[in-house]
Amino acid sequence: MTLTPDPDAPTPSPSPTSTPTTRRLTLFVQGTQPQAEISYEIDDTEVVVGSDVVLPWQATIEVAADRDVRLMAAGVAEIGDLRCQITGDTVPTPIIMYDSNPYPAVECLLRGS
């Protein structure tokens, strides 16, 4: 006996791919500056990490996918560079900003989806 599909049976539709409601992000600041003033914002809520943070610094956070995330760092010395970076499983291309000026300041912004 051979089984054949019923031509009148409904075709199953592929299940829609759901977009994640939260995303895990890695915030990273590094450079040749000895220390930096670091903070980050999730939408309009600011989190101050500190004003004399030893580099490199890294934190992993979870935020709602529709929230903007801004990472800010400012050097405390005249000589040395700074780089900020935001990466994550929902960030196809890392957000990177670099500054080599005296008293460098960087800001990385990841827009909510």
PDB file of C-alpha atoms in Angstrom:
ATOM      1  CA  MET A   1       0.000   0.000   0.000  1.00  0.00           C
ATOM      2  CA  THR A   2       1.408   3.399  -1.011  1.00  0.00           C
ATOM      3  CA  LEU A   3       0.484   6.558   0.877  1.00  0.00           C
ATOM      4  CA  THR A   4       0.055   9.754  -1.108  1.00  0.00           C
ATOM      5  CA  PRO A   5      -0.584  13.208   0.312  1.00  0.00           C
ATOM      6  CA  ASP A   6      -4.187  14.422   0.283  1.00  0.00           C
ATOM      7  CA  PRO A   7      -4.336  17.167  -2.379  1.00  0.00           C
ATOM      8  CA  ASP A   8      -7.197  18.851  -0.510  1.00  0.00           C
ATOM      9  CA  ALA A   9      -5.343  19.004   2.822  1.00  0.00           C
ATOM     10  CA  PRO A  10      -4.309  22.504   3.913  1.00  0.00           C
ATOM     11  CA  THR A  11      -0.662  23.310   3.394  1.00  0.00           C
ATOM     12  CA  PRO A  12       1.016  24.054   6.710  1.00  0.00           C
ATOM     13  CA  SER A  13       2.292  27.588   6.776  1.00  0.00           C
ATOM     14  CA  PRO A  14       5.767  28.206   8.178  1.00  0.00           C
ATOM     15  CA  SER A  15       5.687  29.528  11.684  1.00  0.00           C
ATOM     16  CA  PRO A  16       6.572  33.218  11.786  1.00  0.00           C
ATOM     17  CA  THR A  17       9.993  33.989  13.111  1.00  0.00           C
ATOM     18  CA  SER A  18       9.588  36.045  16.206  1.00  0.00           C
ATOM     19  CA  THR A  19      11.909  38.882  16.954  1.00  0.00           C
ATOM     20  CA  PRO A  20      13.459  38.762  20.405  1.00  0.00           C
ATOM     21  CA  THR A  21      11.850  41.009  22.989  1.00  0.00           C
ATOM     22  CA  THR A  22      15.139  41.456  24.839  1.00  0.00           C
ATOM     23  CA  ARG A  23      18.723  41.535  23.711  1.00  0.00           C
ATOM     24  CA  ARG A  24      21.952  40.806  25.527  1.00  0.00           C
ATOM     25  CA  LEU A  25      24.640  43.402  24.859  1.00  0.00           C
ATOM     26  CA  THR A  26      28.295  43.652  25.782  1.00  0.00           C
ATOM     27  CA  LEU A  27      29.573  47.153  26.511  1.00  0.00           C
ATOM     28  CA  PHE A  28      33.352  47.541  26.261  1.00  0.00           C
ATOM     29  CA  VAL A  29      35.756  50.452  26.764  1.00  0.00           C
ATOM     30  CA  GLN A  30      39.505  50.171  26.201  1.00  0.00           C
ATOM     31  CA  GLY A  31      42.442  52.327  25.286  1.00  0.00           C
ATOM     32  CA  THR A  32      45.823  53.621  26.344  1.00  0.00           C
ATOM     33  CA  GLN A  33      44.194  56.090  28.746  1.00  0.00           C
ATOM     34  CA  PRO A  34      45.022  55.027  32.315  1.00  0.00           C
ATOM     35  CA  GLN A  35      41.421  55.533  33.440  1.00  0.00           C
ATOM     36  CA  ALA A  36      38.150  56.849  32.053  1.00  0.00           C
ATOM     37  CA  GLU A  37      34.876  58.340  33.139  1.00  0.00           C
ATOM     38  CA  ILE A  38      32.254  55.841  31.945  1.00  0.00           C
ATOM     39  CA  SER A  39      28.476  55.874  31.856  1.00  0.00           C
ATOM     40  CA  TYR A  40      25.734  54.394  29.725  1.00  0.00           C
ATOM     41  CA  GLU A  41      22.095  55.190  29.031  1.00  0.00           C
ATOM     42  CA  ILE A  42      19.171  52.937  28.289  1.00  0.00           C
ATOM     43  CA  ASP A  43      16.694  55.296  26.623  1.00  0.00           C
ATOM     44  CA  ASP A  44      16.836  58.261  29.015  1.00  0.00           C
ATOM     45  CA  THR A  45      17.963  56.401  32.143  1.00  0.00           C
ATOM     46  CA  GLU A  46      21.668  56.991  32.872  1.00  0.00           C
ATOM     47  CA  VAL A  47      23.885  54.551  34.739  1.00  0.00           C
ATOM     48  CA  VAL A  48      27.137  56.070  35.995  1.00  0.00           C
ATOM     49  CA  VAL A  49      29.859  53.434  36.172  1.00  0.00           C
ATOM     50  CA  GLY A  50      32.472  55.764  37.662  1.00  0.00           C
ATOM     51  CA  SER A  51      34.828  58.658  37.073  1.00  0.00           C
ATOM     52  CA  ASP A  52      38.134  56.780  37.559  1.00  0.00           C
ATOM     53  CA  VAL A  53      37.426  53.400  35.958  1.00  0.00           C
ATOM     54  CA  VAL A  54      40.551  51.370  35.170  1.00  0.00           C
ATOM     55  CA  LEU A  55      40.646  50.135  31.576  1.00  0.00           C
ATOM     56  CA  PRO A  56      39.752  47.844  29.964  1.00  0.00           C
ATOM     57  CA  TRP A  57      36.168  47.812  31.275  1.00  0.00           C
ATOM     58  CA  GLN A  58      33.370  45.510  30.180  1.00  0.00           C
ATOM     59  CA  ALA A  59      29.761  44.854  31.197  1.00  0.00           C
ATOM     60  CA  THR A  60      26.996  42.631  29.874  1.00  0.00           C
ATOM     61  CA  ILE A  61      23.439  43.948  30.094  1.00  0.00           C
ATOM     62  CA  GLU A  62      20.000  42.793  28.969  1.00  0.00           C
ATOM     63  CA  VAL A  63      17.623  45.395  27.608  1.00  0.00           C
ATOM     64  CA  ALA A  64      14.311  45.460  25.790  1.00  0.00           C
ATOM     65  CA  ALA A  65      14.891  45.206  22.045  1.00  0.00           C
ATOM     66  CA  ASP A  66      13.139  48.523  21.361  1.00  0.00           C
ATOM     67  CA  ARG A  67      15.386  50.557  23.703  1.00  0.00           C
ATOM     68  CA  ASP A  68      18.266  52.798  22.610  1.00  0.00           C
ATOM     69  CA  VAL A  69      21.589  52.118  24.341  1.00  0.00           C
ATOM     70  CA  ARG A  70      24.313  54.766  24.501  1.00  0.00           C
ATOM     71  CA  LEU A  71      27.804  54.081  25.940  1.00  0.00           C
ATOM     72  CA  MET A  72      29.931  57.105  26.801  1.00  0.00           C
ATOM     73  CA  ALA A  73      33.543  57.338  27.975  1.00  0.00           C
ATOM     74  CA  ALA A  74      35.885  60.268  28.517  1.00  0.00           C
ATOM     75  CA  GLY A  75      39.612  60.080  29.162  1.00  0.00           C
ATOM     76  CA  VAL A  76      41.063  61.633  32.293  1.00  0.00           C
ATOM     77  CA  ALA A  77      44.563  62.249  30.892  1.00  0.00           C
ATOM     78  CA  GLU A  78      45.889  64.417  28.094  1.00  0.00           C
ATOM     79  CA  ILE A  79      47.758  61.560  26.419  1.00  0.00           C
ATOM     80  CA  GLY A  80      46.193  58.275  25.372  1.00  0.00           C
ATOM     81  CA  ASP A  81      43.317  57.033  23.233  1.00  0.00           C
ATOM     82  CA  LEU A  82      39.876  55.568  23.922  1.00  0.00           C
ATOM     83  CA  ARG A  83      37.615  53.125  22.119  1.00  0.00           C
ATOM     84  CA  CYS A  84      34.066  52.109  22.967  1.00  0.00           C
ATOM     85  CA  GLN A  85      32.247  49.131  21.527  1.00  0.00           C
ATOM     86  CA  ILE A  86      28.760  47.633  21.729  1.00  0.00           C
ATOM     87  CA  THR A  87      28.273  44.059  20.558  1.00  0.00           C
ATOM     88  CA  GLY A  88      25.626  41.405  21.038  1.00  0.00           C
ATOM     89  CA  ASP A  89      23.790  38.491  19.491  1.00  0.00           C
ATOM     90  CA  THR A  90      21.321  40.870  17.794  1.00  0.00           C
ATOM     91  CA  VAL A  91      23.993  43.353  16.677  1.00  0.00           C
ATOM     92  CA  PRO A  92      25.167  42.237  13.206  1.00  0.00           C
ATOM     93  CA  THR A  93      27.955  44.821  13.045  1.00  0.00           C
ATOM     94  CA  PRO A  94      29.680  45.994  16.256  1.00  0.00           C
ATOM     95  CA  ILE A  95      29.191  49.659  17.105  1.00  0.00           C
ATOM     96  CA  ILE A  96      32.715  51.105  17.536  1.00  0.00           C
ATOM     97  CA  MET A  97      33.962  54.637  18.165  1.00  0.00           C
ATOM     98  CA  TYR A  98      37.606  55.709  18.561  1.00  0.00           C
ATOM     99  CA  ASP A  99      39.268  58.961  19.643  1.00  0.00           C
ATOM    100  CA  SER A 100      43.000  59.656  19.917  1.00  0.00           C
ATOM    101  CA  ASN A 101      42.802  63.388  20.719  1.00  0.00           C
ATOM    102  CA  PRO A 102      43.995  64.845  24.040  1.00  0.00           C
ATOM    103  CA  TYR A 103      41.375  64.056  26.704  1.00  0.00           C
ATOM    104  CA  PRO A 104      39.521  61.771  24.290  1.00  0.00           C
ATOM    105  CA  ALA A 105      35.767  61.221  24.475  1.00  0.00           C
ATOM    106  CA  VAL A 106      33.809  58.481  22.717  1.00  0.00           C
ATOM    107  CA  GLU A 107      30.143  57.654  22.387  1.00  0.00           C
ATOM    108  CA  CYS A 108      28.617  54.499  20.917  1.00  0.00           C
ATOM    109  CA  LEU A 109      24.892  54.477  20.147  1.00  0.00           C
ATOM    110  CA  LEU A 110      22.788  51.418  19.354  1.00  0.00           C
ATOM    111  CA  ARG A 111      19.247  52.231  18.243  1.00  0.00           C
ATOM    112  CA  GLY A 112      16.342  50.100  19.408  1.00  0.00           C
ATOM    113  CA  SER A 113      14.698  47.883  16.833  1.00  0.00           C
TER     114      SER A 113
END
